XYZ file of C-alpha atoms in Angstrom:
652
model
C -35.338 -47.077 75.906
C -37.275 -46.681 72.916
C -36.015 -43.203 70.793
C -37.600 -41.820 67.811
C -36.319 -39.123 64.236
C -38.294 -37.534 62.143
C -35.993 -37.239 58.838
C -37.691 -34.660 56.144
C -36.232 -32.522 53.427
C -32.755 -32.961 55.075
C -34.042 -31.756 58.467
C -33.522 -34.740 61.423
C -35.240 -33.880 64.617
C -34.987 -36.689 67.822
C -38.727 -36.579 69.293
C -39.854 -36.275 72.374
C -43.332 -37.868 71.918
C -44.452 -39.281 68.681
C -48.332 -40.669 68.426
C -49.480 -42.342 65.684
C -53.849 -42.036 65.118
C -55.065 -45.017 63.346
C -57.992 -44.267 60.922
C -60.766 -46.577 59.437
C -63.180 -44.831 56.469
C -66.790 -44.681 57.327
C -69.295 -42.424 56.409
C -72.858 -42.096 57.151
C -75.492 -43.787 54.604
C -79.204 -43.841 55.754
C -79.698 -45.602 52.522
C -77.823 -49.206 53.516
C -79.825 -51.263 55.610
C -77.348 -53.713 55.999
C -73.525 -54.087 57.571
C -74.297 -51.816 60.590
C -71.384 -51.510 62.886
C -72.979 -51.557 66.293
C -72.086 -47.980 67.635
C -70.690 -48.054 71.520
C -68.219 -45.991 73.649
C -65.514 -47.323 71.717
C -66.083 -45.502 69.173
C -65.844 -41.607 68.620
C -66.203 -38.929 65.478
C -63.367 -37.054 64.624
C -65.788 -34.701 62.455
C -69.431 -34.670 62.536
C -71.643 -32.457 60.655
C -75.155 -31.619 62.252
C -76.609 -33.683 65.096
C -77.102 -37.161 65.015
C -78.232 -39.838 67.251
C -77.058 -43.738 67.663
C -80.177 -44.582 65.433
C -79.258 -42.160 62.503
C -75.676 -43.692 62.137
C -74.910 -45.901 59.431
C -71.704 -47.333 58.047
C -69.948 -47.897 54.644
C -66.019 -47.651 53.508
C -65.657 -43.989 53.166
C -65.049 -42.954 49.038
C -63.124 -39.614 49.656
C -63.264 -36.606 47.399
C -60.106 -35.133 46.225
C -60.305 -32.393 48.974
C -60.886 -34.761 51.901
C -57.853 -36.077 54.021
C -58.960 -37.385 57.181
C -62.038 -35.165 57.930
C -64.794 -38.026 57.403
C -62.612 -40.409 59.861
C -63.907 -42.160 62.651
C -60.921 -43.120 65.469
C -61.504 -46.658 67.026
C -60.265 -46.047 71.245
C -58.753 -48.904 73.720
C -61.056 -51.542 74.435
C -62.925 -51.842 70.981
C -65.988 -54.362 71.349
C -67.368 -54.387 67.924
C -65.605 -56.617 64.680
C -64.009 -53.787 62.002
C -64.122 -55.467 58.436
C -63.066 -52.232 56.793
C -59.764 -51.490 54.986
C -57.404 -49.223 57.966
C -56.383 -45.785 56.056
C -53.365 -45.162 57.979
C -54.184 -41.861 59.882
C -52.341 -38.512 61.825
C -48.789 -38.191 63.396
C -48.780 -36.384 66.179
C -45.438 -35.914 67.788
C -43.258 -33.243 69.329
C -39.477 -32.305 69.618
C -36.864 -29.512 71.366
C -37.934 -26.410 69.731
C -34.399 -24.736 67.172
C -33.340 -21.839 65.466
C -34.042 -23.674 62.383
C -37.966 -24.752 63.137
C -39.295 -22.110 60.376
C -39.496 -24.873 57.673
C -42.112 -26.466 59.640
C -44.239 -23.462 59.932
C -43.515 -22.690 56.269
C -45.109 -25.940 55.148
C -48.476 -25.480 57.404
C -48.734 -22.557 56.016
C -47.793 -23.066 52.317
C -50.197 -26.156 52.641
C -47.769 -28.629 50.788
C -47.366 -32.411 50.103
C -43.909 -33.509 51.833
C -42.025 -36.951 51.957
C -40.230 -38.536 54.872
C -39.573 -41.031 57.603
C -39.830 -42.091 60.885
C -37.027 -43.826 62.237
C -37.478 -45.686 65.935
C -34.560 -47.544 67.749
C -35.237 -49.488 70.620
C -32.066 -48.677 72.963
C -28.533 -48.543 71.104
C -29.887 -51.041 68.516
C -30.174 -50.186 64.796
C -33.334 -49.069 63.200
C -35.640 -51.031 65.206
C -38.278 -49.569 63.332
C -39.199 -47.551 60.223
C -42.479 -45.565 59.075
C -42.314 -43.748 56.064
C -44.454 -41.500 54.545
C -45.752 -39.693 51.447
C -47.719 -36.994 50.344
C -47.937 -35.739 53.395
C -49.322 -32.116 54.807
C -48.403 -30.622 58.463
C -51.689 -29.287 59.542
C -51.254 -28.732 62.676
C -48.116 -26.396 64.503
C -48.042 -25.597 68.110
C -44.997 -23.783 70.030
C -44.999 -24.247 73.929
C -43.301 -21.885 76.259
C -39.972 -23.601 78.179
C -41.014 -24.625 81.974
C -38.480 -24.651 84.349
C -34.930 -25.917 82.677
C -37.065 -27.586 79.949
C -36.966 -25.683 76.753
C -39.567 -24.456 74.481
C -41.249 -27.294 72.430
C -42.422 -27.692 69.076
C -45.344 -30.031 68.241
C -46.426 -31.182 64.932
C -49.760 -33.018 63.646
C -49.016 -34.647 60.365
C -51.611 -36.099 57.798
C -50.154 -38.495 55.521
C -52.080 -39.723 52.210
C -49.180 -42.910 52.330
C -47.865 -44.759 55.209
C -45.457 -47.730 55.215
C -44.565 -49.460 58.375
C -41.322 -51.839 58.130
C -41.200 -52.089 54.822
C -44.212 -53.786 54.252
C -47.507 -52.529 56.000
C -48.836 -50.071 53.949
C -52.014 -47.685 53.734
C -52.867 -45.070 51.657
C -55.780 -42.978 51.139
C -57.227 -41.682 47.762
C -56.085 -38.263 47.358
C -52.835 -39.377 47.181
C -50.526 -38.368 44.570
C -47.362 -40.493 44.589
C -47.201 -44.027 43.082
C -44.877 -45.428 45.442
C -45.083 -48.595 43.589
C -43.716 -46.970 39.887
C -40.264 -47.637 40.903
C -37.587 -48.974 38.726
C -35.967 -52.303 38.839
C -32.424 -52.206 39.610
C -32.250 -54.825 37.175
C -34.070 -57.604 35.651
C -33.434 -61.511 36.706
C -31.720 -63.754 34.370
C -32.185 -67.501 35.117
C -29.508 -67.929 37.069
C -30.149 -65.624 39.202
C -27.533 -62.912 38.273
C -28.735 -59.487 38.267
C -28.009 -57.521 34.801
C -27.353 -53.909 35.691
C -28.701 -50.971 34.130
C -26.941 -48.226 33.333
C -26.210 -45.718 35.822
C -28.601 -43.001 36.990
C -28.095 -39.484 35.468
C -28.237 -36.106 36.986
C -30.765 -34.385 34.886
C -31.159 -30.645 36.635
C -31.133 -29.043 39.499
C -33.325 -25.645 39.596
C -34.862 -23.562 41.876
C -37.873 -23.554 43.004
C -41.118 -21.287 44.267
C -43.296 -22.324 47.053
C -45.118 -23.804 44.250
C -42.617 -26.152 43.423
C -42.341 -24.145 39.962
C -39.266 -24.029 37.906
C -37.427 -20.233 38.779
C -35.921 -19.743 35.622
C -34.593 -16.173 35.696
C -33.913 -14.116 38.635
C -36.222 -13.607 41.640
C -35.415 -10.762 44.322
C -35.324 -12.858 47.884
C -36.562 -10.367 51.053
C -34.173 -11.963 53.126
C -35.028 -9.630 56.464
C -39.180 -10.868 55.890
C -40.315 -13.659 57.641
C -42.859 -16.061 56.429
C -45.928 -14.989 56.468
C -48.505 -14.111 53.484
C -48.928 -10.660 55.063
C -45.718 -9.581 53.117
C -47.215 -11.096 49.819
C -48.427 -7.996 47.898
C -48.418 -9.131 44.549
C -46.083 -6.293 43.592
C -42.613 -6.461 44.545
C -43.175 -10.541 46.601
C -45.696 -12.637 44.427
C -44.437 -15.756 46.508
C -43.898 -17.184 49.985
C -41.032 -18.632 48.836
C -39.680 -15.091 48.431
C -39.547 -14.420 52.308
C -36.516 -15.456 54.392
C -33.017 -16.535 53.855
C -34.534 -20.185 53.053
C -34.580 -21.269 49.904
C -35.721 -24.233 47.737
C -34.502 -26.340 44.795
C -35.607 -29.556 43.312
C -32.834 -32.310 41.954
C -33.742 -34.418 39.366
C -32.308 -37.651 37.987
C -32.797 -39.320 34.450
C -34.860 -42.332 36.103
C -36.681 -43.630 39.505
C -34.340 -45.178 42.240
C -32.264 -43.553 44.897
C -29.029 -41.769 44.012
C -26.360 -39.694 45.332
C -25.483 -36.389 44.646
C -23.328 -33.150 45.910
C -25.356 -29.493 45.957
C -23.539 -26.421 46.849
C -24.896 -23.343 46.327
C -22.837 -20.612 44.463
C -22.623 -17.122 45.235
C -21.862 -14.284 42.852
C -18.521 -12.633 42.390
C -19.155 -9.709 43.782
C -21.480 -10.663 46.701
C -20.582 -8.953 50.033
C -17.921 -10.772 52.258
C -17.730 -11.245 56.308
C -15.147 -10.942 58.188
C -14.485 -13.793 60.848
C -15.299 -11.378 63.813
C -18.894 -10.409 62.205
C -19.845 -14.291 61.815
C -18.427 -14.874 65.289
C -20.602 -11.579 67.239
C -23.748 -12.373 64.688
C -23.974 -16.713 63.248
C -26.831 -15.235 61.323
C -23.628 -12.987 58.954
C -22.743 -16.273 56.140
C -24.756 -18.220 53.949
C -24.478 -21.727 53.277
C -21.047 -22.110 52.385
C -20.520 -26.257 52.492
C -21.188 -28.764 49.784
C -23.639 -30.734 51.126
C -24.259 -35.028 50.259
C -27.656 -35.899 49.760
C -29.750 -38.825 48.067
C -32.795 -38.571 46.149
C -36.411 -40.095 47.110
C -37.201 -43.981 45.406
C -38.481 -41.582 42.385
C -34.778 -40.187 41.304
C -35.975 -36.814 42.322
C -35.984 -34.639 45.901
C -36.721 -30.864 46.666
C -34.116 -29.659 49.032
C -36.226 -26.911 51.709
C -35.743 -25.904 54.916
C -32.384 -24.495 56.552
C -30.503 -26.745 54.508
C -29.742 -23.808 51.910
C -29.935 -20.618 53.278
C -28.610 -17.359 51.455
C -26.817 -14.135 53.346
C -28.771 -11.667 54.930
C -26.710 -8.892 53.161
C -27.881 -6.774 50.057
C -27.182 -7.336 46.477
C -25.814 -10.605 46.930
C -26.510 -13.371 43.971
C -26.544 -17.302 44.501
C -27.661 -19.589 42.390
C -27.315 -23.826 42.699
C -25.312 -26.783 41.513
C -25.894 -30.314 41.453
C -22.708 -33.155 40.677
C -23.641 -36.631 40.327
C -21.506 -39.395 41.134
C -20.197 -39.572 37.610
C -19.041 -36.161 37.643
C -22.245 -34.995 35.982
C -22.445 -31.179 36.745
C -25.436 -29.101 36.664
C -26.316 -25.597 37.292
C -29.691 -24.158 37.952
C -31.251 -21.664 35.078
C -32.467 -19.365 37.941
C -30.787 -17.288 40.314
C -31.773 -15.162 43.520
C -30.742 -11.920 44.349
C -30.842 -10.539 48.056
C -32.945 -7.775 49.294
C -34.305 -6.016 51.920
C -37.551 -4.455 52.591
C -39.206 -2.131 55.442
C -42.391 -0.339 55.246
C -42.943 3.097 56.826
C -46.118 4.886 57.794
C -45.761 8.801 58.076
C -47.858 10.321 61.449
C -48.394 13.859 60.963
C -49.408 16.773 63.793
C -52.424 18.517 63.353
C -51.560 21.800 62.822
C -48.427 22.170 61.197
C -48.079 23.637 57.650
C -44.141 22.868 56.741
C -44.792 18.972 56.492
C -42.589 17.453 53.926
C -45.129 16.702 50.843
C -43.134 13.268 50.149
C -40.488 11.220 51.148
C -38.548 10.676 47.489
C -35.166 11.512 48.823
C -35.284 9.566 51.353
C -36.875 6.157 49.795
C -33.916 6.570 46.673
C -31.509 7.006 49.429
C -32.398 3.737 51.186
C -33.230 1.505 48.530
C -29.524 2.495 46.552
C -28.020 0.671 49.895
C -30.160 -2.385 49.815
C -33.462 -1.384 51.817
C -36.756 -0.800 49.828
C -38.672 1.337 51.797
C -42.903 1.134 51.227
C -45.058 3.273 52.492
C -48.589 2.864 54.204
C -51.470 5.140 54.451
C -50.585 8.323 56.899
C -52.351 8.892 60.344
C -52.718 12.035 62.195
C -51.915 12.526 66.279
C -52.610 15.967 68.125
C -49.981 18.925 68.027
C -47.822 19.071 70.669
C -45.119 22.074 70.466
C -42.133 20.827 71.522
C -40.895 17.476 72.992
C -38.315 18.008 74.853
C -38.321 16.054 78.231
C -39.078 12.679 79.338
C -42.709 13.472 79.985
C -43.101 15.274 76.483
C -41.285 12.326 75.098
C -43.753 9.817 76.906
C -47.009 11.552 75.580
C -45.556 12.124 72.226
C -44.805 8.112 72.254
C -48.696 7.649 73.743
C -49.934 9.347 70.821
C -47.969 7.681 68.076
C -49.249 4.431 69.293
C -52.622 5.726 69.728
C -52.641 6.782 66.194
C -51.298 3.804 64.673
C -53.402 1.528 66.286
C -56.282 0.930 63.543
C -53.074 1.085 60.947
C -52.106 -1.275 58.892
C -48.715 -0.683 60.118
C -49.499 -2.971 63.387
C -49.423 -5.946 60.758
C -46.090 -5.229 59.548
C -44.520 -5.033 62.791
C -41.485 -5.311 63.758
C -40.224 -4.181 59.993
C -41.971 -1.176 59.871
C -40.687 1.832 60.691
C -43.036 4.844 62.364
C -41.755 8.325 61.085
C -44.084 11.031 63.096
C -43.739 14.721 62.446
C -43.618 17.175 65.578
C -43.042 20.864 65.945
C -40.263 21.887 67.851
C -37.622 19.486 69.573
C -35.936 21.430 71.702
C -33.921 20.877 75.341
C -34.738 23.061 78.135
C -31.459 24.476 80.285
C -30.590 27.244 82.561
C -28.252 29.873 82.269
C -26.845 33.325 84.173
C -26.419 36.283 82.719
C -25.007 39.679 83.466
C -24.473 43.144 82.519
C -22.484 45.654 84.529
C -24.955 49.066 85.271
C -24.506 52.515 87.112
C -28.044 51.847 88.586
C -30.178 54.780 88.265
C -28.104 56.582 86.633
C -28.745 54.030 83.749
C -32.549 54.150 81.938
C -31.935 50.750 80.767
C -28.963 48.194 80.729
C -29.164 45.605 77.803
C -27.940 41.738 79.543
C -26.929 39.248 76.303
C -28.161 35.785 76.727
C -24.699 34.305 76.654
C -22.807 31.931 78.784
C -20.391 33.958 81.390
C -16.978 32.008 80.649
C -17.934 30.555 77.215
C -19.887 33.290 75.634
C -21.632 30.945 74.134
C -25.421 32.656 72.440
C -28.349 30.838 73.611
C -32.064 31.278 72.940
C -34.603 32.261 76.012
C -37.093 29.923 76.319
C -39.642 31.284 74.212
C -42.803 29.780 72.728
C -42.156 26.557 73.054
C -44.525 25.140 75.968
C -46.031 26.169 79.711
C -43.097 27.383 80.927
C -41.912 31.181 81.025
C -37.955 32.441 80.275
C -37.726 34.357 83.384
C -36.781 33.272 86.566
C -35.082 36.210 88.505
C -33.465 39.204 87.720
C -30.990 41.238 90.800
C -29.318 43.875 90.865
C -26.284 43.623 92.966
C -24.734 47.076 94.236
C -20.675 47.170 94.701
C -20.631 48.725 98.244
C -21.988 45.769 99.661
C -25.653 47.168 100.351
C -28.591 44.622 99.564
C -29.345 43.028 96.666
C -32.429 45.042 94.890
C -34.910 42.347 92.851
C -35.866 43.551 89.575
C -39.583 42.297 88.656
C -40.389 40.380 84.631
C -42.059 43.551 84.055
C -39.165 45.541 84.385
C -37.446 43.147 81.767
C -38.059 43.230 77.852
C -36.681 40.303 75.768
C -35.186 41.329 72.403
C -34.796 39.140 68.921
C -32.240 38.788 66.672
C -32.652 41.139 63.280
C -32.942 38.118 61.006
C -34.850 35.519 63.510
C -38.164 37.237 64.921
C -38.592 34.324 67.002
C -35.010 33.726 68.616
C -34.688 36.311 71.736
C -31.081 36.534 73.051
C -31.064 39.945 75.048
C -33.389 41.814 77.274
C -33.521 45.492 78.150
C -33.450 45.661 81.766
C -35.487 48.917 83.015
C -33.234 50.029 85.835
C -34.737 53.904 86.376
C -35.773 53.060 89.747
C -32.788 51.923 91.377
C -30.290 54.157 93.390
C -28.019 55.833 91.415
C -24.667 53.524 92.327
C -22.628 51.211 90.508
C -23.482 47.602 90.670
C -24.430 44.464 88.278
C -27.174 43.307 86.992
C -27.653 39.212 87.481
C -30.382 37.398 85.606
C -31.170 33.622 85.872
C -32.971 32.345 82.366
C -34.659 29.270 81.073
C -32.633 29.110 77.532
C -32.940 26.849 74.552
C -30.018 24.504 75.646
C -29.797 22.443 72.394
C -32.593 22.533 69.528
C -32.926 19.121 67.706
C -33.783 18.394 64.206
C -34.677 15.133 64.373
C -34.365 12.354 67.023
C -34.654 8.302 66.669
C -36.475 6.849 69.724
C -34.404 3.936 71.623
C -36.209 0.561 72.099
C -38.839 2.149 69.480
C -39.394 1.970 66.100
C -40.414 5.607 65.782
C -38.394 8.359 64.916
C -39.552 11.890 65.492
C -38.412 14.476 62.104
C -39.234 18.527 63.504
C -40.712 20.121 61.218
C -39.308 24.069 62.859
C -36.180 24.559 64.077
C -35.508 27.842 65.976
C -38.987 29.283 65.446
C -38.457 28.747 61.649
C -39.663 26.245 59.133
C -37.345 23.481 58.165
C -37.532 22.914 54.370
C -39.142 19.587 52.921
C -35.259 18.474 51.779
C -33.747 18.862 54.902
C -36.255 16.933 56.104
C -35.702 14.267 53.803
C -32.041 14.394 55.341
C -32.983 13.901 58.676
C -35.175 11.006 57.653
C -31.966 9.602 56.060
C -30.045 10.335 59.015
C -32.238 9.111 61.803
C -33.978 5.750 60.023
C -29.732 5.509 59.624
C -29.845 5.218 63.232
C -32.533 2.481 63.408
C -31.110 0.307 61.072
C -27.666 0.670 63.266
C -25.769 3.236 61.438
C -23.100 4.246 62.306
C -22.005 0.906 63.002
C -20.088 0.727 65.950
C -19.083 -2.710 65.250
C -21.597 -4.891 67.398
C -23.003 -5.694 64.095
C -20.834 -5.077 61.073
C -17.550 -4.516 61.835
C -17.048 -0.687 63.606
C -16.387 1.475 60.279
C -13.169 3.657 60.477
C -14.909 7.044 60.644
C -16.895 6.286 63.876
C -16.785 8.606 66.943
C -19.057 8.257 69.808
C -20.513 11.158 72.454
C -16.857 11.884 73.715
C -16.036 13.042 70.814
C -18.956 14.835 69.669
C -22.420 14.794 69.145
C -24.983 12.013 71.185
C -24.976 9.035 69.517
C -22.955 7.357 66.962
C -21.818 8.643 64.143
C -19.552 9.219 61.206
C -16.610 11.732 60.466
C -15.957 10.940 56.782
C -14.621 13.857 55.302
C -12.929 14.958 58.240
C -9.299 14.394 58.759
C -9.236 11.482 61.389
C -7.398 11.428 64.988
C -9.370 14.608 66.223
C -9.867 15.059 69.594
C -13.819 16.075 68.850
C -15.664 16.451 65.484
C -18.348 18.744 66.303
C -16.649 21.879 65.341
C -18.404 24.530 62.712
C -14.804 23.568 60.414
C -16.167 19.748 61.094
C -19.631 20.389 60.120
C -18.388 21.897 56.746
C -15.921 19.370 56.044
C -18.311 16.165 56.774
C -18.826 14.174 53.474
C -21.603 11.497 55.385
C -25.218 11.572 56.174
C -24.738 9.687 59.707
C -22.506 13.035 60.382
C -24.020 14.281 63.998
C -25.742 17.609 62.547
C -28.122 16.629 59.441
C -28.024 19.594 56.859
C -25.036 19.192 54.555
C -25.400 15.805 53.542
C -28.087 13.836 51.986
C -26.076 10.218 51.291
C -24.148 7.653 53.016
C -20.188 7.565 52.715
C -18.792 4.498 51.536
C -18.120 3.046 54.848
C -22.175 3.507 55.954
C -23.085 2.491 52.923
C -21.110 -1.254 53.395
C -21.997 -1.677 56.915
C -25.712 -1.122 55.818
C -25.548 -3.413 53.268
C -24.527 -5.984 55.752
C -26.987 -5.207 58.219
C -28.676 -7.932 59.870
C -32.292 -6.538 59.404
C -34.197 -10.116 60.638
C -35.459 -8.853 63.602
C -36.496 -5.607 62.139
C -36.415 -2.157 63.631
């Protein structure tokens, strides 16, 4: 059975259908009367301009322009009838192979639109290289990903153009915008007349250096947005003025001191200080290391390769610094000029309620607190949704989410999806509960009997339900006599709710009217919708939209605590605190049991605690990812590591 590689820039891929287009240059030229190939089924246009008819077709060997590759091509099919006397220009690969992991390099040079080098090899059965095309100057310009059917899995197909082809070692075509003289090569050595061959002195390792997408030189540093993938969208001329910027990917170019093919070791070198994994991060996530192993590799027949693709990747931490080295086979080291250094980078677009006046007026705090832990945060232009005040169950939620989306559609955020983070401003977030409450009364003989909104066993103070949407506070009020006679129901009307001195909007008694009941002892028994919880910010699961209240108990919640909660719930996004299916679980985690929802952090507070949610916690906590926002505007030490390790590839 026949089997054929691809083999490019150190990537190898077995194919599962490789097709090689054969092209002959003609053009049209009404001008020659002469040397008319007579036109028939057997021969189609690739590219035609305009209509034409069989009379308007004339022949001549094509002369391409710089430009052209194979858009003036004509492909002869199966059966041919007529005699071709012109020169064959080689032509397209197609081919296909088991889509990877590591498949981005392909879609990387598509789009970067760049001349690559390579080979075919083809081996007929368990033989040796039966066969072997190779291939220069070469641009992809064509990338198609199928979807797996049945046990099959998902396929990657290629269409190559080649300005050089060479078949066995000896067929060879080329076209005119070529740019590689495969025939400069040195000699080895030069004959003497008997035959001997003198050798030359050995090949030299010049330099290695890195490199941009434009094959140019990086000769300082260059900040690499490892989380980014590759796509000119992220190009903004600002912080990433290259493609080559984007991804954990990176390029280099080795070059020796003359033509010929020569062996060499490249490792790539981290920085002292660059984060470290532990085995059990690279074991949950493969995606935690960089390319830690010296790696063998040869030059091209000019003494000179550019090493792309997955062969050196970088981590996807923060702050981390690599830069390359090259040893030749006489110990000749080299170390590239140019470094990287790793970064990260989100945007965020800001959707603000109509109607609500206590709107943070930036974001400062928030950006400075991200970008000192490895995430530059850049913001978009700011949409507006309709006020909604409060969001509080699953249907509030669900509209809430409806109009975020809605708003954001015509956004540029949708382009910067899935690394773009939606922060939307809302009103209220408060939960809904239900409560009783009591107050002992002598009836009548009572003109009114004041009930506190307080839990029976707990005496815990809660809010009544007040102002916040449809529904009302009340929802029944008895009064229940002690000698066993019936229950008398006391109407809303009869019932006044009262606020606290300082908080106009935060009711937590009512005066009961009780003047027309009989004049016995007995209780007073109220059942009341209450503020169960009031939230000050929350980050939406399977979103990437976090919701930051702008009021908090019927009073406005100041542009820097705001800031905090943006801190504290874009924490949450990014997988703070980490509970160690990521980075490693940080020693000050707790979880719901022992606390507030979600997962958090108790630095400052003396570990082994039952529960951290205490008023003595809250005043103690030392970390933004603490579960109530206020005190705290940065992450603890701990938060801060595990964010700078954070696997942000797949975004938010």
């Amino acid at each position: 059975m026949m089997k054929a590689k691809l083999i490019i820039a150190g990537e190898e891929r077995w194919l599962t259908n490789f097709h090689y287009e054969y092209f002959f240059p003609i053009e049209t030229n009404p001008d020659l009367n002469g040397g008319r190939l007579p036109l028939s089924e057997s021969f189609e246009p690739v590219v035609a301009s305009g209509e034409a008819t069989d009379n308007e077709w004339f022949f001549k060997p094509v002369q391409f322009r710089p430009v052209e590759t194979f858009d003036s091509l004509i492909r002869p099919n199966d059966g041919i009838d007529g005699s071709i006397r012109h020169q064959m220009a080689g032509g397209l690969f197609n081919l296909s192979f088991a889509s990877s992991e590591q498949d981005e390099f392909f879609l990387e040079w598509l789009m970067l639109g760049t001349m690559k080098e390579g080979k075919f090899e083809i081996y007929n059965g368990d033989d040796d290289h039966f066969m072997k095309i190779e291939f220069w100057d070469c641009y992809c310009v064509g990338f198609h990903e199928a979807m797996a059917l049945g046990s099959s899995p998902m396929e990657i197909s290629l269409r190559l153009s080649p300005a050089i082809t060479r078949n066995r070692n000896v067929v060879e075509h080329e076209k005119n915008w070529k740019v590689t003289d495969i025939h400069g090569e040195w000699k080895a050595g030069a004959v003497g007349a008997t035959g001997a061959v003198a050798e030359e002195v050995a090949a030299k390792l010049v330099s290695v250096e890195l490199i941009d997408s434009n094959n140019q030189d990086i000769q300082a540093g260059v900040v690499q947005y490892v989380n980014l993938p590759t796509n000119s969208t992220y190009v903004n001329g600002q912080e990433i003025q290259d493609m080559g910027q984007l991804g954990q990917n990176i390029r280099c170019k080795v070059v020796f001191d003359k033509p010929g093919v020569h062996n060499f070791k490249l490792k790539l070198e981290p920085g002292s200080n660059n984060l470290a994994y532990s085995q059990a991060e690279i074991t949950r996530n493969a995606n935690f290391k960089y390319q830690d192993q010296e790696l063998s590799l040869t030059t091209n027949s000019n003494g000179e390769i550019i090493v792309e693709g997955s062969r050196l990747f970088v981590s996807p931490a923060a702050g981390d610094i690599f830069s390359v080295s090259a040893t030749d086979d006489n110990g000749t080291k080299r170390m590239s000029n140019g470094f990287v250094e790793t970064e990260r980078l989100l945007h965020y677009v800001e959707v603000k309620m109509n109607n609500l006046n206590s709107i943070a007026s930036n974001l400062n705090p928030f950006v400075r607190e991200f970008r000192s832990n490895g995430v530059i945060l850049k913001d978009l232009p700011s949409v507006n949704m309709p006020h909604l005040k409060n969001i509080g169950n699953d249907a509030d939620r669900n509209t809430f989410v409806q109009n975020v989306q809605t708003a954001i559609a015509n956004s540029p955020a949708v382009n910067y999806s899935p690394h773009c983070v939606t922060i939307a401003y809302t009103d209220h977030l408060a939960v809904k509960g239900v409560i009783d409450a009591g107050a002992i009364s002598r009836g009548g003989g009572d003109r009114t009997v004041n009930v506190k909104i307080e839990h029976e066993r707990t005496y815990k103070e809660f809010a009544l339900w007040h102002n916040l949407d449809g529904d009302d506070w009340f929802i029944s009020c008895v009064f229940k006599p002690t000698d066993g006679s019936p229950d008398i129901s006391i109407g809303k009307d009869k019932c006044t709710p009262r606020a606290k001195v300082d908080n106009a909007g935060f009711f937590n008694n009512v005066d009961v009217d009780v003047r027309g009941l009989p004049m016995i002892a007995g209780k007073i028994e109220m059942e009341v919708h209450v503020v169960e919880r009031m939230r000050g910010g929350i980050s939406l699961h399977n979103s990437n939209i976090v919701a930051i209240g702008t009021r908090f108990e019927w009073k406005d919640i100041s542009p820097n605590l705001q800031n905090i909660i943006a801190i504290h719930e874009v924490g949450h996004q990014l997988g703070m605190a980490s509970d160690g299916s990521g980075p490693d679980k940080i020693p000050t985690y707790y979880n719901n049991s022992q606390g507030h929802v979600g997962s958090h952090c108790h630095f400052g507070i003396p570990a082994g605690q039952a529960r951290y949610d205490s008023m003595a916690d809250r005043e103690r906590s030392r970390c933004v990812m603490y579960g109530v926002a206020g005190r705290q505007r940065s992450f603890c030490r701990h938060c801060a590591e595990a964010l700078k390790k954070a696997d942000l590839k797949s975004g938010v």
